[in-house]
mmCIF file of C-alpha atoms and ligand atoms in Angstrom:
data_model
loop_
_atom_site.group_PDB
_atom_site.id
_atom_site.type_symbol
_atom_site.label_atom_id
_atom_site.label_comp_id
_atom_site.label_asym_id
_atom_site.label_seq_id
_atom_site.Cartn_x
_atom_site.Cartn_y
_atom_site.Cartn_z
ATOM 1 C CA UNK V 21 -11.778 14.785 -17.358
ATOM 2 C CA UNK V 22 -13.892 13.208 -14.969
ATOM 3 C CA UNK V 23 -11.849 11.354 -12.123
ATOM 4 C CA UNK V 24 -13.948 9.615 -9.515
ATOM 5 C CA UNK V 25 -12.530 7.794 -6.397
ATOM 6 C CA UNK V 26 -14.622 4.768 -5.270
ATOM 7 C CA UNK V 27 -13.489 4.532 -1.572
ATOM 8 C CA UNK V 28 -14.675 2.065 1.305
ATOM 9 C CA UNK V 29 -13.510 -0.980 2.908
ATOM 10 C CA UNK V 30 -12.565 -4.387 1.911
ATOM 11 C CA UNK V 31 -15.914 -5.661 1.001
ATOM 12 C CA UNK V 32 -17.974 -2.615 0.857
ATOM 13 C CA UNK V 33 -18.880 -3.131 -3.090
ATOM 14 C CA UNK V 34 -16.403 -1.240 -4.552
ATOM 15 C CA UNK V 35 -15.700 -3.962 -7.820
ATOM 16 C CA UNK V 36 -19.179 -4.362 -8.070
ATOM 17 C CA UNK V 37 -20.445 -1.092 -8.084
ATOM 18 C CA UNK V 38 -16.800 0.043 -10.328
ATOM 19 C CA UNK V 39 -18.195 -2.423 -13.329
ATOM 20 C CA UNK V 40 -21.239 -0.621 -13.651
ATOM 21 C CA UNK V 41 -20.194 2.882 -13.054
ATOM 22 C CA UNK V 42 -17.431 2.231 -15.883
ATOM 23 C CA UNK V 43 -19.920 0.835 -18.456
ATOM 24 C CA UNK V 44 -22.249 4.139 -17.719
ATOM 25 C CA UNK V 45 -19.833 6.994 -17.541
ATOM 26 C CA UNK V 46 -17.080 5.792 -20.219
ATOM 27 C CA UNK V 47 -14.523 5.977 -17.034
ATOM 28 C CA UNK V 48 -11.913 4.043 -17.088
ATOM 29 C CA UNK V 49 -11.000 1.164 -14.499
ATOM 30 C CA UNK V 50 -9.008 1.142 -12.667
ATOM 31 C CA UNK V 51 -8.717 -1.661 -9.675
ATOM 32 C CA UNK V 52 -4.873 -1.511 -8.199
ATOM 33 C CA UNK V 53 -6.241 -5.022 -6.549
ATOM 34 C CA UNK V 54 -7.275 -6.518 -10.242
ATOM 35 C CA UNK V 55 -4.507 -5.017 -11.578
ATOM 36 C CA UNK V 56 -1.524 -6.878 -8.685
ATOM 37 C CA UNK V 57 -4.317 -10.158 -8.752
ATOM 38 C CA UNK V 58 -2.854 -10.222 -12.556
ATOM 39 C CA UNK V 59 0.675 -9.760 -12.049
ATOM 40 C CA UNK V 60 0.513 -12.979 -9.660
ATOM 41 C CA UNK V 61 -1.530 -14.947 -12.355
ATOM 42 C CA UNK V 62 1.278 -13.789 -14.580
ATOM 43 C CA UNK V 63 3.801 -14.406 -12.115
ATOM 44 C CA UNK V 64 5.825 -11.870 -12.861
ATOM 45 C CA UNK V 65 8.510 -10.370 -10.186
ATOM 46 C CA UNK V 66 6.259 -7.846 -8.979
ATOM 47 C CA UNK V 67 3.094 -10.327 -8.500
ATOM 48 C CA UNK V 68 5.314 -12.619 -6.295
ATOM 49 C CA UNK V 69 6.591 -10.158 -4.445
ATOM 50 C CA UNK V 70 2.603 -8.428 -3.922
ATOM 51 C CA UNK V 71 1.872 -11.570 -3.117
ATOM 52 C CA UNK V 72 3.497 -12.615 0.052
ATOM 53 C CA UNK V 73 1.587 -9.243 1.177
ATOM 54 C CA UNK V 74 -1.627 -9.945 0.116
ATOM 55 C CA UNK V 75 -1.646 -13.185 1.250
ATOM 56 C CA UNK V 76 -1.081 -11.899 4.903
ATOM 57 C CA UNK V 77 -3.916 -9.206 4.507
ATOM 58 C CA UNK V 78 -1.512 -6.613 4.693
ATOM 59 C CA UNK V 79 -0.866 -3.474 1.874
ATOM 60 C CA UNK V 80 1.756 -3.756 -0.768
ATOM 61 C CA UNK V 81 4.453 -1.066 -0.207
ATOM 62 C CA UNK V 82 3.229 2.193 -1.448
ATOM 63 C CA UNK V 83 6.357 2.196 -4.096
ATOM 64 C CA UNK V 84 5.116 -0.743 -5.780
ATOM 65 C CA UNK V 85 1.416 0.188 -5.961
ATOM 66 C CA UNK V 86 2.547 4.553 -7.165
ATOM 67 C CA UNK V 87 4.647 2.195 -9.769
ATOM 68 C CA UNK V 88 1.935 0.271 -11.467
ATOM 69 C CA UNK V 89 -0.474 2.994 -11.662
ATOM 70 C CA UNK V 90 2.296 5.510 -13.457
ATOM 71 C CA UNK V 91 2.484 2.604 -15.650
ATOM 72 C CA UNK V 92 -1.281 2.354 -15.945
ATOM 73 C CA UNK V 93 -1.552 5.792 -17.033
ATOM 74 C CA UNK V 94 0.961 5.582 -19.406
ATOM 75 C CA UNK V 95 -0.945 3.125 -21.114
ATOM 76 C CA UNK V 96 -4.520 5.126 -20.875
ATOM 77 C CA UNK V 97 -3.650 8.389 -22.172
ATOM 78 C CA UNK V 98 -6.832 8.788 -24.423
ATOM 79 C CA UNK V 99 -9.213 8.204 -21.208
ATOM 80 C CA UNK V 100 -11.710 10.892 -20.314
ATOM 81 C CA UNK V 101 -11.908 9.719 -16.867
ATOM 82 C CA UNK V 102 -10.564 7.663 -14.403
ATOM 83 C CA UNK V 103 -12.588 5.873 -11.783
ATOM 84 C CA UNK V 104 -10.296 4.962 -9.182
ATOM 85 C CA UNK V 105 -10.807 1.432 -7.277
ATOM 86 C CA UNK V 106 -9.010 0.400 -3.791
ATOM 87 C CA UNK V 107 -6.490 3.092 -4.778
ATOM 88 C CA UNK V 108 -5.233 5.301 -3.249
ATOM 89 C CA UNK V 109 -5.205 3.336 0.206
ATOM 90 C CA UNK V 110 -2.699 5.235 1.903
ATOM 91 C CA UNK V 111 -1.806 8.860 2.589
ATOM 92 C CA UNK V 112 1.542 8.290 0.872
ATOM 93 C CA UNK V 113 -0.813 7.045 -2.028
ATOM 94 C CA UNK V 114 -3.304 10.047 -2.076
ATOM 95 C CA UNK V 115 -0.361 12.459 -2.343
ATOM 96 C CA UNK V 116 1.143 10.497 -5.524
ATOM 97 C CA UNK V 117 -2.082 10.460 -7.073
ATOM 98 C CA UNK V 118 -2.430 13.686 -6.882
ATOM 99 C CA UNK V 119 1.012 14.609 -8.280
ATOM 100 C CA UNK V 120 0.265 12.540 -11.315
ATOM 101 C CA UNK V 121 -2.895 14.401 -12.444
ATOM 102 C CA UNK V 122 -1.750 17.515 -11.867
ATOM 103 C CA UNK V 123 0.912 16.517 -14.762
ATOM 104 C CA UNK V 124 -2.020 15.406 -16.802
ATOM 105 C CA UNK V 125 -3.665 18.982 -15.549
ATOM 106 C CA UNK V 126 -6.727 16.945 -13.674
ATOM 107 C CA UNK V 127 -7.578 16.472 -10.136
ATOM 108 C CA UNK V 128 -10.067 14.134 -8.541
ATOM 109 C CA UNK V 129 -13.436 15.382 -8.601
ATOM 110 C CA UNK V 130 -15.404 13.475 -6.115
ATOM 111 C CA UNK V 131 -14.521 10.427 -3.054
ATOM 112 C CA UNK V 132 -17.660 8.678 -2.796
ATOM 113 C CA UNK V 133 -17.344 6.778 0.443
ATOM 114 C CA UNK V 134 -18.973 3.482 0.828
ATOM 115 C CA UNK V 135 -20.049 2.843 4.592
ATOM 116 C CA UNK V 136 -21.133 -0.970 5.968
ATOM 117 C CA UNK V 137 -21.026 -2.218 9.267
ATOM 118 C CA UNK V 138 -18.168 -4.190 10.187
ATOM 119 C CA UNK V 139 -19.997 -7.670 10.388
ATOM 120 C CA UNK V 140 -21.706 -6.873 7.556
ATOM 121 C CA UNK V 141 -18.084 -7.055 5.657
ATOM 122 C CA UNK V 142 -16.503 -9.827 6.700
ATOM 123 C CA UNK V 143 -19.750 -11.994 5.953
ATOM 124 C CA UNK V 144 -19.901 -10.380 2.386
ATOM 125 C CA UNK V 145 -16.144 -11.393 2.409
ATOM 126 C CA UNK V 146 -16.295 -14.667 3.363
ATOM 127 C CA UNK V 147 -19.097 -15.471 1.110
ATOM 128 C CA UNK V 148 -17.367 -14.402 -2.105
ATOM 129 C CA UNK V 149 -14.081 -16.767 -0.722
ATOM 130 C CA UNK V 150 -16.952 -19.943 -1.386
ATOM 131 C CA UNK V 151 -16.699 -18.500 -5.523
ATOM 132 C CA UNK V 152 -14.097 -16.085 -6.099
ATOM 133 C CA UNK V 153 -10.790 -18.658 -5.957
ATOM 134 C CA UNK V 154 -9.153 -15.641 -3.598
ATOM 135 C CA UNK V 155 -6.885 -17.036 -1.066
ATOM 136 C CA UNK V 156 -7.870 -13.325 0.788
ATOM 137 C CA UNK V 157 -11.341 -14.285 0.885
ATOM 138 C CA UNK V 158 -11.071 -17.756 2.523
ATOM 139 C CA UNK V 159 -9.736 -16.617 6.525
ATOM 140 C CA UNK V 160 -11.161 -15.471 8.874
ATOM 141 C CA UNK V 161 -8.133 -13.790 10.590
ATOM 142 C CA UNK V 162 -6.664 -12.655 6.845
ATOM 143 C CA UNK V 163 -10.466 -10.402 6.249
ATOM 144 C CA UNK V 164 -9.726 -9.183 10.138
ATOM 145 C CA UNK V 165 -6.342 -8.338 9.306
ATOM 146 C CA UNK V 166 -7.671 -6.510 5.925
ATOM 147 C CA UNK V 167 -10.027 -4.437 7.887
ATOM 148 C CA UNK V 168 -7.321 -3.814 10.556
ATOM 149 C CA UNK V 169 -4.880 -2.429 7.920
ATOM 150 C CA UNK V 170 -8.361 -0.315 6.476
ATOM 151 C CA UNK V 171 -8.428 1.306 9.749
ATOM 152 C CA UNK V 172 -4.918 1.999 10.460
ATOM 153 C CA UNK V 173 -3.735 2.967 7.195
ATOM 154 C CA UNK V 174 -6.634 3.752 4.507
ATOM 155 C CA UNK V 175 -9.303 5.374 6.657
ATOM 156 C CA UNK V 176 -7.136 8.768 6.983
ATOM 157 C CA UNK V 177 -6.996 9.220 2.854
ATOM 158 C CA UNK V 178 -11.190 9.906 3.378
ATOM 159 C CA UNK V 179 -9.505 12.962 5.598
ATOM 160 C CA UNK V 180 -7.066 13.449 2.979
ATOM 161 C CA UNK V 181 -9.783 14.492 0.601
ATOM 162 C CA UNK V 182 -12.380 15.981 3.144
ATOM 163 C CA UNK V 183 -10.085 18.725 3.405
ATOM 164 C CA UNK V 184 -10.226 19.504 -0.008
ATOM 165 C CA UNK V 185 -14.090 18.982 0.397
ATOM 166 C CA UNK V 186 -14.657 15.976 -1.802
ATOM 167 C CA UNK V 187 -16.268 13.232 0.539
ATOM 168 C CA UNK V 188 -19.452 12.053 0.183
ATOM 169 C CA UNK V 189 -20.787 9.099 2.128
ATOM 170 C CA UNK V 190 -23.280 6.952 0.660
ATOM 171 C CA UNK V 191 -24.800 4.051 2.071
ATOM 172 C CA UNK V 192 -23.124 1.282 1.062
ATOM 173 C CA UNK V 193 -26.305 -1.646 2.787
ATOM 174 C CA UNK V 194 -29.046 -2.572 0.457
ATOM 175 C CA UNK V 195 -29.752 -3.860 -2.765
ATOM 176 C CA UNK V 196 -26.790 -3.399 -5.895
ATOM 177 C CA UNK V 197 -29.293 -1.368 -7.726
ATOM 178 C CA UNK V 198 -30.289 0.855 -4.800
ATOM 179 C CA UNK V 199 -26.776 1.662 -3.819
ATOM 180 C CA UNK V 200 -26.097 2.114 -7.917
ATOM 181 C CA UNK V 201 -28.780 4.478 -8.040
ATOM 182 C CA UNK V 202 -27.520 6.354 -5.236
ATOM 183 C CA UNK V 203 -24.083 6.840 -6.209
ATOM 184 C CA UNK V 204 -25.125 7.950 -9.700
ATOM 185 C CA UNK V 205 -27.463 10.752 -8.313
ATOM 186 C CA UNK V 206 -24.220 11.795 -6.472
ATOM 187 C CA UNK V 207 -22.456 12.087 -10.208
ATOM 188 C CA UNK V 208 -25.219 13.233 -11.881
ATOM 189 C CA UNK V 209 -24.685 16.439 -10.174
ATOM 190 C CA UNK V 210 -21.331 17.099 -10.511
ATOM 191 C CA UNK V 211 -20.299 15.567 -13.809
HETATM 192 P P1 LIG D 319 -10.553 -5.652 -1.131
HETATM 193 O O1 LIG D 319 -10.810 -4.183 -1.142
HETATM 194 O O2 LIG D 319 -11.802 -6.469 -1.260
HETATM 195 O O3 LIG D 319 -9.679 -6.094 -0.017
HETATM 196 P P2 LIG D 319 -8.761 -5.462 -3.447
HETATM 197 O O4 LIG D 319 -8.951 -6.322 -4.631
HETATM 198 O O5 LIG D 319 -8.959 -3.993 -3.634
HETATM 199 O O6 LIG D 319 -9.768 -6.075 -2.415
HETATM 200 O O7 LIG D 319 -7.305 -5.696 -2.821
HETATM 201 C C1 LIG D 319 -6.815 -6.957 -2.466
HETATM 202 C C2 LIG D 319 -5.461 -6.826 -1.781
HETATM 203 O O8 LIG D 319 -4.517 -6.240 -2.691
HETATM 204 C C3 LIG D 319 -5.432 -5.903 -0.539
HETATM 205 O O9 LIG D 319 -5.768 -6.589 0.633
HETATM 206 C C4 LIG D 319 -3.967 -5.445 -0.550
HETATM 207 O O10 LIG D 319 -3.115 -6.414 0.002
HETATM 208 C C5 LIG D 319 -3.638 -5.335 -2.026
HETATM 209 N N1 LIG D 319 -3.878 -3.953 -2.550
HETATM 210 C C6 LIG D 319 -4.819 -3.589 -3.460
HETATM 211 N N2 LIG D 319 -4.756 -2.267 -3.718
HETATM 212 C C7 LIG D 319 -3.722 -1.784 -2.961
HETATM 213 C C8 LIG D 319 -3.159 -0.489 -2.761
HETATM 214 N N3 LIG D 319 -3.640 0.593 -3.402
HETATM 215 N N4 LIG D 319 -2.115 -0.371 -1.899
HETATM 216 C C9 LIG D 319 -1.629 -1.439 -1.254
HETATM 217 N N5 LIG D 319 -2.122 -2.681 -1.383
HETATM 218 C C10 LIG D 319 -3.160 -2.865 -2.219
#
């Protein structure tokens, strides 16, 4: 298997660059923020409960998020890769993640790290809020506290996985095709 963590902060590109990464490698998807966005539009119990997080900018508890993506699995067993999107965004996360593939006897392969200046993100972010329908997108002080709980919380799993040597940064300003091209050349040579 080839497992591939798409890491960065809210806004870096991650969902774009995840659709065509998927489509080229045969990975599978998958996006633990597509995959609560559904569980609201379903409203089931778990959805309203991610909700009242998301809605703050803040994470959902790690237990709900490990939960899903056990599910998830369970549900992808045929997959010959996994690219993983906005997941895992905690330590807590990283080590579940890891505990999971090691059942499935596979371990992540390669972080590639998305870096974009800070001003950068929140205009990307507050551009999609015109078109996306997210109520996340839409405040200014919900993006700040997104990219607040990025530093406190999600930055340490890139230290997580640089100990195991597994980061690589790629720049994450420029067109969608240049930064596509870049992280494929970063694949390329490890796939
Ligand atoms: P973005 O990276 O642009 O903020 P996502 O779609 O990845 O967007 O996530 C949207 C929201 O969903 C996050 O702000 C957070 O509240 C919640 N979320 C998504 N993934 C996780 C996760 N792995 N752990 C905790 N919360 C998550």
């Amino acid at each position: 298997m080839f497992n591939l963590i798409l890491f960065g902060p809210p806004g870096s590109g991650k969902g774009t660059q995840s659709e065509k990464l998927v489509e080229k490698y045969g990975l599978v998807h998958l996006s633990t923020g597509n995959l609560l966005r559904e569980e609201i539009t379903n409203k089931t119990p778990l959805g309203l409960e991610a909700k009242a997080f998301i809605d703050k900018g803040q994470l959902v508890p790690d237990e709900v998020v490990i939960g899903m993506v056990d599910s998830f699995f369970e549900h992808h067993k045929e997959a010959k890769g996994f690219l993983f999107d906005g997941f895992p965004r905690t330590s807590a996360q990283a080590e579940a993640l890891d505990k999971l593939l090691e059942l499935k006897k596979t371990s992540i392969c390669v972080m590639l790290a998305l870096s974009v200046s800070e001003e950068e993100l929140v205009k990307r972010l507050m551009k999609r809020g015109e078109t996306s329908g997210r109520s996340d997108d839409t405040n200014e002080n919900v993006i700040r506290a997104r990219i607040t709980e990025y530093h406190n919380k999600t930055a340490v799993v890139a230290d997580y996985y640089r100990n195991f040597d597994k980061v690589v940064l790629v720049k994450g300003e420029g067109t969608v095709d240049d930064i596509f091209r870049s992280l494929c050349a970063e694949i390329d040579c490890r796939i």
